[in-house]
């Protein structure tokens, strides 16, 4: 059975801290791994990773994929209160069409 | 236009009502998705349309009936729902070859 597991389930930090969110996956017909940020409503896209060892970066956020060990990490440096959200990791399967298997998410709370 | 829109934002319905949720995108994406998300849980895939044809039905009860009238529109027809169907219903779209899914803001459904 395909599954995606995220850790920790929740994280509480102070502004300025650096956090690392983990995602491991067991997904057949694996195509890519995606990270989303979900605040109150729709998940917003952060990164899509398809190749091992290549870091993707956007401002204070960065992510990397290890296809051999089947995991990915999302790093957030110099956290701000606006980073508070649920971060979802999803493995993508290519069958007849694209399908995402979501992890349960990591709830990040950043306090001033 | 780089967004997915959903209407209505909120919907309250009785168990005998018939209602529809609507999703629209004008990004030329050929894959569209319905997800159901319960509180503090990740999105769960319900249906996938690829090139206006239903390609995945994740064993969803028949009281949910999807429809894709054209490449920009996706509907979800609801009939005889149960209170446990109350959730946030998210629509997403992606290009056929790129699995980055863009999510709409969702419809928060309450079944009384």
Short mmCIF file of N, CA, C and O in Angstrom, two decimals, chain B:
data_model
loop_
_atom_site.label_atom_id
_atom_site.label_comp_id
_atom_site.label_asym_id
_atom_site.label_seq_id
_atom_site.Cartn_x
_atom_site.Cartn_y
_atom_site.Cartn_z
N UNK B 1 -4.67 34.03 -16.36
CA UNK B 1 -5.43 33.57 -15.20
C UNK B 1 -4.73 32.34 -14.62
O UNK B 1 -4.60 31.31 -15.28
N UNK B 2 -4.24 32.47 -13.40
CA UNK B 2 -3.45 31.38 -12.82
C UNK B 2 -4.09 30.86 -11.56
O UNK B 2 -3.41 30.53 -10.60
N UNK B 3 -5.41 30.80 -11.52
CA UNK B 3 -6.02 30.28 -10.31
C UNK B 3 -7.19 29.35 -10.63
O UNK B 3 -7.74 29.33 -11.74
N UNK B 4 -7.51 28.60 -9.59
CA UNK B 4 -8.66 27.71 -9.64
C UNK B 4 -9.73 28.34 -8.75
O UNK B 4 -9.44 28.72 -7.60
N UNK B 5 -10.91 28.49 -9.27
CA UNK B 5 -12.00 29.09 -8.48
C UNK B 5 -13.05 28.03 -8.15
O UNK B 5 -13.26 27.09 -8.94
N UNK B 6 -13.65 28.18 -6.99
CA UNK B 6 -14.68 27.25 -6.56
C UNK B 6 -15.87 28.02 -6.01
O UNK B 6 -15.70 29.01 -5.30
N UNK B 7 -17.04 27.54 -6.33
CA UNK B 7 -18.27 28.12 -5.76
C UNK B 7 -19.21 26.99 -5.36
O UNK B 7 -19.21 25.92 -5.99
N UNK B 8 -20.00 27.19 -4.32
CA UNK B 8 -19.94 28.32 -3.39
C UNK B 8 -18.78 28.15 -2.40
O UNK B 8 -18.14 27.11 -2.36
N UNK B 9 -18.53 29.16 -1.58
CA UNK B 9 -17.49 29.04 -0.55
C UNK B 9 -17.99 28.21 0.61
O UNK B 9 -17.23 27.47 1.23
N UNK B 10 -19.25 28.38 0.93
CA UNK B 10 -19.87 27.63 2.02
C UNK B 10 -21.19 27.07 1.52
O UNK B 10 -21.88 27.72 0.72
N UNK B 11 -21.55 25.90 2.02
CA UNK B 11 -22.83 25.30 1.66
C UNK B 11 -23.35 24.50 2.84
O UNK B 11 -22.63 23.68 3.40
N UNK B 12 -24.61 24.78 3.20
CA UNK B 12 -25.28 24.01 4.23
C UNK B 12 -26.46 23.33 3.55
O UNK B 12 -27.25 23.98 2.86
N UNK B 13 -26.57 22.03 3.72
CA UNK B 13 -27.67 21.32 3.06
C UNK B 13 -28.21 20.23 3.97
O UNK B 13 -27.50 19.69 4.84
N UNK B 14 -29.49 19.91 3.73
CA UNK B 14 -30.12 18.83 4.46
C UNK B 14 -29.85 17.51 3.74
O UNK B 14 -29.37 17.48 2.61
N UNK B 15 -30.15 16.43 4.40
CA UNK B 15 -29.84 15.11 3.86
C UNK B 15 -30.69 14.75 2.64
O UNK B 15 -30.34 13.86 1.87
N UNK B 16 -31.79 15.48 2.43
CA UNK B 16 -32.63 15.17 1.27
C UNK B 16 -32.40 16.12 0.10
O UNK B 16 -32.98 15.97 -0.97
N UNK B 17 -31.53 17.11 0.31
CA UNK B 17 -31.30 18.11 -0.73
C UNK B 17 -30.44 17.58 -1.87
O UNK B 17 -29.68 16.61 -1.70
N UNK B 18 -30.55 18.27 -3.01
CA UNK B 18 -29.62 18.07 -4.11
C UNK B 18 -28.92 19.40 -4.36
O UNK B 18 -29.59 20.42 -4.54
N UNK B 19 -27.60 19.36 -4.39
CA UNK B 19 -26.82 20.57 -4.62
C UNK B 19 -25.63 20.22 -5.51
O UNK B 19 -25.31 19.04 -5.70
N UNK B 20 -24.96 21.25 -6.00
CA UNK B 20 -23.76 21.04 -6.82
C UNK B 20 -22.65 21.98 -6.41
O UNK B 20 -22.91 23.15 -6.08
N UNK B 21 -21.44 21.48 -6.47
CA UNK B 21 -20.24 22.29 -6.28
C UNK B 21 -19.62 22.51 -7.66
O UNK B 21 -19.63 21.61 -8.51
N UNK B 22 -19.07 23.72 -7.82
CA UNK B 22 -18.51 24.06 -9.12
C UNK B 22 -17.05 24.46 -8.99
O UNK B 22 -16.66 25.11 -8.02
N UNK B 23 -16.27 24.07 -9.98
CA UNK B 23 -14.84 24.38 -10.02
C UNK B 23 -14.49 24.83 -11.43
O UNK B 23 -14.95 24.24 -12.41
N UNK B 24 -13.67 25.86 -11.53
CA UNK B 24 -13.31 26.39 -12.85
C UNK B 24 -11.84 26.78 -12.88
O UNK B 24 -11.31 27.33 -11.91
N UNK B 25 -11.19 26.48 -14.01
CA UNK B 25 -9.80 26.93 -14.21
C UNK B 25 -9.62 27.30 -15.67
O UNK B 25 -10.23 26.69 -16.56
N UNK B 26 -8.81 28.31 -15.90
CA UNK B 26 -8.54 28.77 -17.26
C UNK B 26 -7.05 28.77 -17.54
O UNK B 26 -6.52 29.67 -18.19
N UNK B 27 -6.38 27.75 -17.02
CA UNK B 27 -4.93 27.64 -17.24
C UNK B 27 -4.61 26.63 -18.33
O UNK B 27 -3.45 26.31 -18.56
N UNK B 28 -5.64 26.09 -18.96
CA UNK B 28 -5.40 25.10 -20.01
C UNK B 28 -5.03 23.73 -19.48
O UNK B 28 -4.54 22.89 -20.23
N UNK B 29 -5.23 23.54 -18.17
CA UNK B 29 -4.90 22.24 -17.58
C UNK B 29 -5.89 21.18 -18.06
O UNK B 29 -7.08 21.43 -18.19
N UNK B 30 -5.37 19.98 -18.29
CA UNK B 30 -6.25 18.93 -18.80
C UNK B 30 -6.56 17.86 -17.77
O UNK B 30 -7.24 16.88 -18.09
N UNK B 31 -6.04 18.01 -16.57
CA UNK B 31 -6.39 17.09 -15.48
C UNK B 31 -7.03 17.90 -14.36
O UNK B 31 -6.51 18.96 -13.97
N UNK B 32 -8.15 17.41 -13.86
CA UNK B 32 -8.84 18.10 -12.76
C UNK B 32 -9.24 17.06 -11.72
O UNK B 32 -9.51 15.91 -12.04
N UNK B 33 -9.27 17.51 -10.46
CA UNK B 33 -9.37 16.59 -9.32
C UNK B 33 -10.38 17.11 -8.30
O UNK B 33 -10.49 18.32 -8.09
N UNK B 34 -11.08 16.19 -7.65
CA UNK B 34 -11.84 16.51 -6.45
C UNK B 34 -11.20 15.79 -5.26
O UNK B 34 -10.92 14.59 -5.34
N UNK B 35 -11.02 16.56 -4.18
CA UNK B 35 -10.53 16.01 -2.93
C UNK B 35 -11.53 16.34 -1.82
O UNK B 35 -12.19 17.36 -1.86
N UNK B 36 -11.53 15.50 -0.81
CA UNK B 36 -12.30 15.76 0.40
C UNK B 36 -11.31 15.88 1.55
O UNK B 36 -10.40 15.06 1.68
N UNK B 37 -11.49 16.90 2.37
CA UNK B 37 -10.59 17.07 3.50
C UNK B 37 -11.39 17.28 4.79
O UNK B 37 -12.12 18.27 4.93
N UNK B 38 -11.22 16.37 5.73
CA UNK B 38 -11.80 16.51 7.05
C UNK B 38 -10.83 17.30 7.93
O UNK B 38 -9.64 17.38 7.64
N UNK B 39 -11.37 17.82 9.03
CA UNK B 39 -10.57 18.67 9.91
C UNK B 39 -9.31 17.93 10.40
O UNK B 39 -9.39 16.77 10.82
N UNK B 40 -8.20 18.60 10.29
CA UNK B 40 -6.91 18.10 10.77
C UNK B 40 -6.46 16.82 10.08
O UNK B 40 -5.68 16.04 10.64
N UNK B 41 -6.96 16.60 8.89
CA UNK B 41 -6.54 15.45 8.08
C UNK B 41 -6.05 15.96 6.73
O UNK B 41 -6.42 17.05 6.31
N UNK B 42 -5.22 15.17 6.03
CA UNK B 42 -4.80 15.59 4.70
C UNK B 42 -5.93 15.42 3.69
O UNK B 42 -6.88 14.68 3.94
N UNK B 43 -5.81 16.06 2.55
CA UNK B 43 -6.81 15.86 1.49
C UNK B 43 -6.82 14.40 1.03
O UNK B 43 -5.77 13.76 0.90
N UNK B 44 -8.02 13.90 0.77
CA UNK B 44 -8.18 12.54 0.23
C UNK B 44 -8.76 12.64 -1.18
O UNK B 44 -9.79 13.28 -1.38
N UNK B 45 -8.10 11.99 -2.09
CA UNK B 45 -8.55 12.03 -3.48
C UNK B 45 -9.90 11.34 -3.63
O UNK B 45 -10.12 10.25 -3.08
N UNK B 46 -10.79 11.99 -4.41
CA UNK B 46 -12.09 11.38 -4.71
C UNK B 46 -12.13 10.97 -6.18
O UNK B 46 -12.38 9.82 -6.52
N UNK B 47 -11.93 11.94 -7.06
CA UNK B 47 -12.06 11.70 -8.50
C UNK B 47 -10.94 12.43 -9.26
O UNK B 47 -10.48 13.48 -8.82
N UNK B 48 -10.58 11.84 -10.41
CA UNK B 48 -9.66 12.51 -11.33
C UNK B 48 -10.26 12.47 -12.72
O UNK B 48 -10.70 11.41 -13.18
N UNK B 49 -10.26 13.62 -13.37
CA UNK B 49 -10.63 13.70 -14.78
C UNK B 49 -9.39 14.05 -15.58
O UNK B 49 -8.64 14.96 -15.23
N UNK B 50 -9.19 13.33 -16.67
CA UNK B 50 -8.09 13.62 -17.57
C UNK B 50 -8.67 13.77 -18.97
O UNK B 50 -9.36 12.85 -19.45
N UNK B 51 -8.43 14.90 -19.58
CA UNK B 51 -9.01 15.19 -20.89
C UNK B 51 -10.52 14.94 -20.88
O UNK B 51 -11.07 14.30 -21.78
N UNK B 52 -11.15 15.44 -19.83
CA UNK B 52 -12.61 15.43 -19.68
C UNK B 52 -13.21 14.04 -19.50
O UNK B 52 -14.43 13.89 -19.54
N UNK B 53 -12.37 13.07 -19.30
CA UNK B 53 -12.86 11.70 -19.04
C UNK B 53 -12.49 11.30 -17.62
O UNK B 53 -11.37 11.56 -17.16
N UNK B 54 -13.40 10.62 -16.96
CA UNK B 54 -13.14 10.16 -15.60
C UNK B 54 -12.08 9.06 -15.65
O UNK B 54 -12.29 8.03 -16.29
N UNK B 55 -10.96 9.30 -14.99
CA UNK B 55 -9.90 8.29 -15.03
C UNK B 55 -9.69 7.61 -13.68
O UNK B 55 -9.18 6.48 -13.63
N UNK B 56 -10.05 8.27 -12.60
CA UNK B 56 -9.94 7.64 -11.28
C UNK B 56 -11.19 7.96 -10.47
O UNK B 56 -11.61 9.12 -10.39
N UNK B 57 -11.78 6.92 -9.90
CA UNK B 57 -12.85 7.07 -8.91
C UNK B 57 -12.38 6.26 -7.72
O UNK B 57 -12.29 5.04 -7.78
N UNK B 58 -12.07 6.95 -6.61
CA UNK B 58 -11.51 6.27 -5.45
C UNK B 58 -12.60 5.65 -4.59
O UNK B 58 -12.71 5.91 -3.39
N UNK B 59 -13.43 4.81 -5.24
CA UNK B 59 -14.50 4.11 -4.51
C UNK B 59 -15.38 5.07 -3.71
O UNK B 59 -15.73 4.81 -2.56
N UNK B 60 -15.75 6.14 -4.36
CA UNK B 60 -16.57 7.17 -3.71
C UNK B 60 -18.04 6.74 -3.79
O UNK B 60 -18.48 6.26 -4.85
N UNK B 61 -18.81 6.91 -2.71
CA UNK B 61 -20.25 6.55 -2.76
C UNK B 61 -20.98 7.28 -3.87
O UNK B 61 -20.64 8.41 -4.23
N UNK B 62 -22.01 6.63 -4.38
CA UNK B 62 -22.72 7.18 -5.55
C UNK B 62 -23.50 8.44 -5.24
O UNK B 62 -24.00 9.10 -6.16
N UNK B 63 -23.64 8.80 -3.98
CA UNK B 63 -24.30 10.06 -3.65
C UNK B 63 -23.46 11.27 -4.08
O UNK B 63 -23.93 12.40 -4.07
N UNK B 64 -22.20 11.02 -4.45
CA UNK B 64 -21.34 12.03 -5.05
C UNK B 64 -21.20 11.69 -6.54
O UNK B 64 -20.75 10.59 -6.88
N UNK B 65 -21.55 12.63 -7.39
CA UNK B 65 -21.52 12.37 -8.82
C UNK B 65 -20.75 13.47 -9.52
O UNK B 65 -21.20 14.61 -9.59
N UNK B 66 -19.56 13.17 -10.06
CA UNK B 66 -18.78 14.21 -10.72
C UNK B 66 -19.21 14.38 -12.17
O UNK B 66 -19.80 13.48 -12.78
N UNK B 67 -18.89 15.56 -12.68
CA UNK B 67 -19.19 15.84 -14.08
C UNK B 67 -18.16 16.82 -14.61
O UNK B 67 -17.81 17.78 -13.91
N UNK B 68 -17.68 16.60 -15.82
CA UNK B 68 -16.72 17.52 -16.43
C UNK B 68 -17.29 17.96 -17.78
O UNK B 68 -17.03 17.33 -18.80
N UNK B 69 -18.06 19.05 -17.79
CA UNK B 69 -18.74 19.47 -19.03
C UNK B 69 -17.77 19.92 -20.13
O UNK B 69 -18.05 19.76 -21.31
N UNK B 70 -16.64 20.51 -19.71
CA UNK B 70 -15.62 20.89 -20.68
C UNK B 70 -14.28 20.98 -19.96
O UNK B 70 -14.20 20.74 -18.74
N UNK B 71 -13.24 21.33 -20.67
CA UNK B 71 -11.89 21.25 -20.10
C UNK B 71 -11.64 22.26 -18.99
O UNK B 71 -10.66 22.15 -18.27
N UNK B 72 -12.52 23.25 -18.85
CA UNK B 72 -12.30 24.28 -17.83
C UNK B 72 -13.18 24.09 -16.60
O UNK B 72 -12.96 24.75 -15.59
N UNK B 73 -14.18 23.24 -16.70
CA UNK B 73 -15.19 23.15 -15.63
C UNK B 73 -15.25 21.76 -15.04
O UNK B 73 -15.16 20.75 -15.75
N UNK B 74 -15.45 21.73 -13.74
CA UNK B 74 -15.64 20.45 -13.05
C UNK B 74 -16.73 20.66 -12.01
O UNK B 74 -16.69 21.61 -11.24
N UNK B 75 -17.72 19.79 -12.04
CA UNK B 75 -18.82 19.89 -11.07
C UNK B 75 -18.82 18.65 -10.17
O UNK B 75 -18.33 17.58 -10.56
N UNK B 76 -19.38 18.81 -9.00
CA UNK B 76 -19.62 17.68 -8.11
C UNK B 76 -21.06 17.78 -7.64
O UNK B 76 -21.43 18.69 -6.91
N UNK B 77 -21.89 16.85 -8.11
CA UNK B 77 -23.30 16.84 -7.76
C UNK B 77 -23.51 16.01 -6.50
O UNK B 77 -22.95 14.90 -6.37
N UNK B 78 -24.29 16.58 -5.59
CA UNK B 78 -24.47 15.98 -4.27
C UNK B 78 -25.95 15.63 -4.07
O UNK B 78 -26.82 16.46 -4.34
N UNK B 79 -26.20 14.44 -3.59
CA UNK B 79 -27.59 14.03 -3.35
C UNK B 79 -27.65 13.04 -2.22
O UNK B 79 -26.88 12.08 -2.18
N UNK B 80 -28.58 13.28 -1.30
CA UNK B 80 -28.80 12.37 -0.17
C UNK B 80 -27.53 12.16 0.64
O UNK B 80 -27.14 11.02 0.95
N UNK B 81 -26.88 13.26 0.95
CA UNK B 81 -25.64 13.16 1.72
C UNK B 81 -25.92 12.86 3.19
O UNK B 81 -27.04 13.04 3.67
N UNK B 82 -24.88 12.42 3.87
CA UNK B 82 -24.94 12.11 5.29
C UNK B 82 -24.15 13.17 6.07
O UNK B 82 -23.25 13.81 5.52
N UNK B 83 -24.47 13.34 7.36
CA UNK B 83 -23.72 14.32 8.16
C UNK B 83 -22.20 14.09 8.13
O UNK B 83 -21.43 15.05 8.16
N UNK B 84 -21.78 12.83 8.01
CA UNK B 84 -20.34 12.55 7.99
C UNK B 84 -19.67 13.00 6.69
O UNK B 84 -18.43 12.97 6.57
N UNK B 85 -20.47 13.43 5.72
CA UNK B 85 -19.90 13.98 4.48
C UNK B 85 -19.50 15.44 4.64
O UNK B 85 -18.92 16.03 3.72
N UNK B 86 -19.83 16.02 5.78
CA UNK B 86 -19.42 17.41 6.04
C UNK B 86 -17.90 17.49 6.03
O UNK B 86 -17.22 16.72 6.71
N UNK B 87 -17.37 18.41 5.23
CA UNK B 87 -15.92 18.51 5.05
C UNK B 87 -15.62 19.71 4.16
O UNK B 87 -16.52 20.38 3.67
N UNK B 88 -14.35 19.93 3.95
CA UNK B 88 -13.89 20.92 2.95
C UNK B 88 -13.66 20.15 1.65
O UNK B 88 -12.92 19.16 1.63
N UNK B 89 -14.31 20.58 0.57
CA UNK B 89 -14.14 19.92 -0.71
C UNK B 89 -13.26 20.80 -1.59
O UNK B 89 -13.59 21.95 -1.90
N UNK B 90 -12.13 20.22 -1.97
CA UNK B 90 -11.12 20.96 -2.73
C UNK B 90 -11.08 20.46 -4.16
O UNK B 90 -11.12 19.27 -4.42
N UNK B 91 -10.97 21.41 -5.06
CA UNK B 91 -10.77 21.11 -6.47
C UNK B 91 -9.32 21.47 -6.80
O UNK B 91 -8.75 22.42 -6.23
N UNK B 92 -8.72 20.73 -7.70
CA UNK B 92 -7.36 21.04 -8.13
C UNK B 92 -7.24 20.75 -9.62
O UNK B 92 -8.04 20.01 -10.20
N UNK B 93 -6.23 21.34 -10.24
CA UNK B 93 -5.97 21.05 -11.64
C UNK B 93 -4.47 21.00 -11.88
O UNK B 93 -3.68 21.55 -11.10
N UNK B 94 -4.09 20.30 -12.95
CA UNK B 94 -2.68 20.23 -13.32
C UNK B 94 -2.58 20.01 -14.83
O UNK B 94 -3.53 19.54 -15.46
N UNK B 95 -1.41 20.31 -15.36
CA UNK B 95 -1.18 19.99 -16.77
C UNK B 95 -1.04 18.47 -16.89
O UNK B 95 -0.82 17.77 -15.91
N UNK B 96 -1.16 17.97 -18.05
CA UNK B 96 -1.14 16.52 -18.24
C UNK B 96 0.22 15.94 -17.84
O UNK B 96 0.31 14.87 -17.28
N UNK B 97 1.29 16.66 -18.15
CA UNK B 97 2.61 16.10 -17.96
C UNK B 97 3.29 16.56 -16.67
O UNK B 97 4.21 15.96 -16.20
N UNK B 98 2.82 17.62 -16.09
CA UNK B 98 3.45 18.21 -14.92
C UNK B 98 2.52 18.00 -13.74
O UNK B 98 1.37 18.40 -13.78
N UNK B 99 3.00 17.38 -12.69
CA UNK B 99 2.10 17.03 -11.61
C UNK B 99 1.90 18.10 -10.57
O UNK B 99 1.34 17.85 -9.53
N UNK B 100 2.38 19.30 -10.82
CA UNK B 100 2.13 20.38 -9.87
C UNK B 100 0.64 20.70 -9.92
O UNK B 100 0.13 21.19 -10.91
N UNK B 101 -0.06 20.38 -8.85
CA UNK B 101 -1.50 20.62 -8.79
C UNK B 101 -1.77 21.95 -8.13
O UNK B 101 -1.25 22.25 -7.05
N UNK B 102 -2.62 22.73 -8.76
CA UNK B 102 -3.06 24.00 -8.20
C UNK B 102 -4.43 23.78 -7.57
O UNK B 102 -5.34 23.26 -8.23
N UNK B 103 -4.56 24.19 -6.32
CA UNK B 103 -5.80 23.97 -5.60
C UNK B 103 -6.66 25.23 -5.57
O UNK B 103 -6.14 26.36 -5.51
N UNK B 104 -7.96 25.02 -5.62
CA UNK B 104 -8.90 26.11 -5.38
C UNK B 104 -9.07 26.33 -3.89
O UNK B 104 -8.55 25.56 -3.07
N UNK B 105 -9.82 27.37 -3.51
CA UNK B 105 -9.99 27.70 -2.09
C UNK B 105 -10.91 26.75 -1.34
O UNK B 105 -10.94 26.76 -0.11
N UNK B 106 -11.65 25.93 -2.06
CA UNK B 106 -12.48 24.94 -1.39
C UNK B 106 -13.90 25.41 -1.13
O UNK B 106 -14.19 26.60 -1.12
N UNK B 107 -14.78 24.44 -0.96
CA UNK B 107 -16.15 24.68 -0.50
C UNK B 107 -16.30 23.96 0.82
O UNK B 107 -16.07 22.75 0.91
N UNK B 108 -16.68 24.72 1.83
CA UNK B 108 -16.91 24.09 3.14
C UNK B 108 -18.36 23.66 3.20
O UNK B 108 -19.26 24.48 3.19
N UNK B 109 -18.56 22.35 3.23
CA UNK B 109 -19.89 21.76 3.19
C UNK B 109 -20.30 21.27 4.57
O UNK B 109 -19.54 20.56 5.23
N UNK B 110 -21.51 21.63 4.95
CA UNK B 110 -22.10 21.13 6.19
C UNK B 110 -23.41 20.44 5.84
O UNK B 110 -24.27 21.04 5.20
N UNK B 111 -23.53 19.19 6.25
CA UNK B 111 -24.75 18.41 6.01
C UNK B 111 -25.48 18.25 7.34
O UNK B 111 -24.91 17.71 8.31
N UNK B 112 -26.70 18.74 7.37
CA UNK B 112 -27.46 18.69 8.64
C UNK B 112 -28.37 17.46 8.70
O UNK B 112 -28.80 16.95 7.66
#
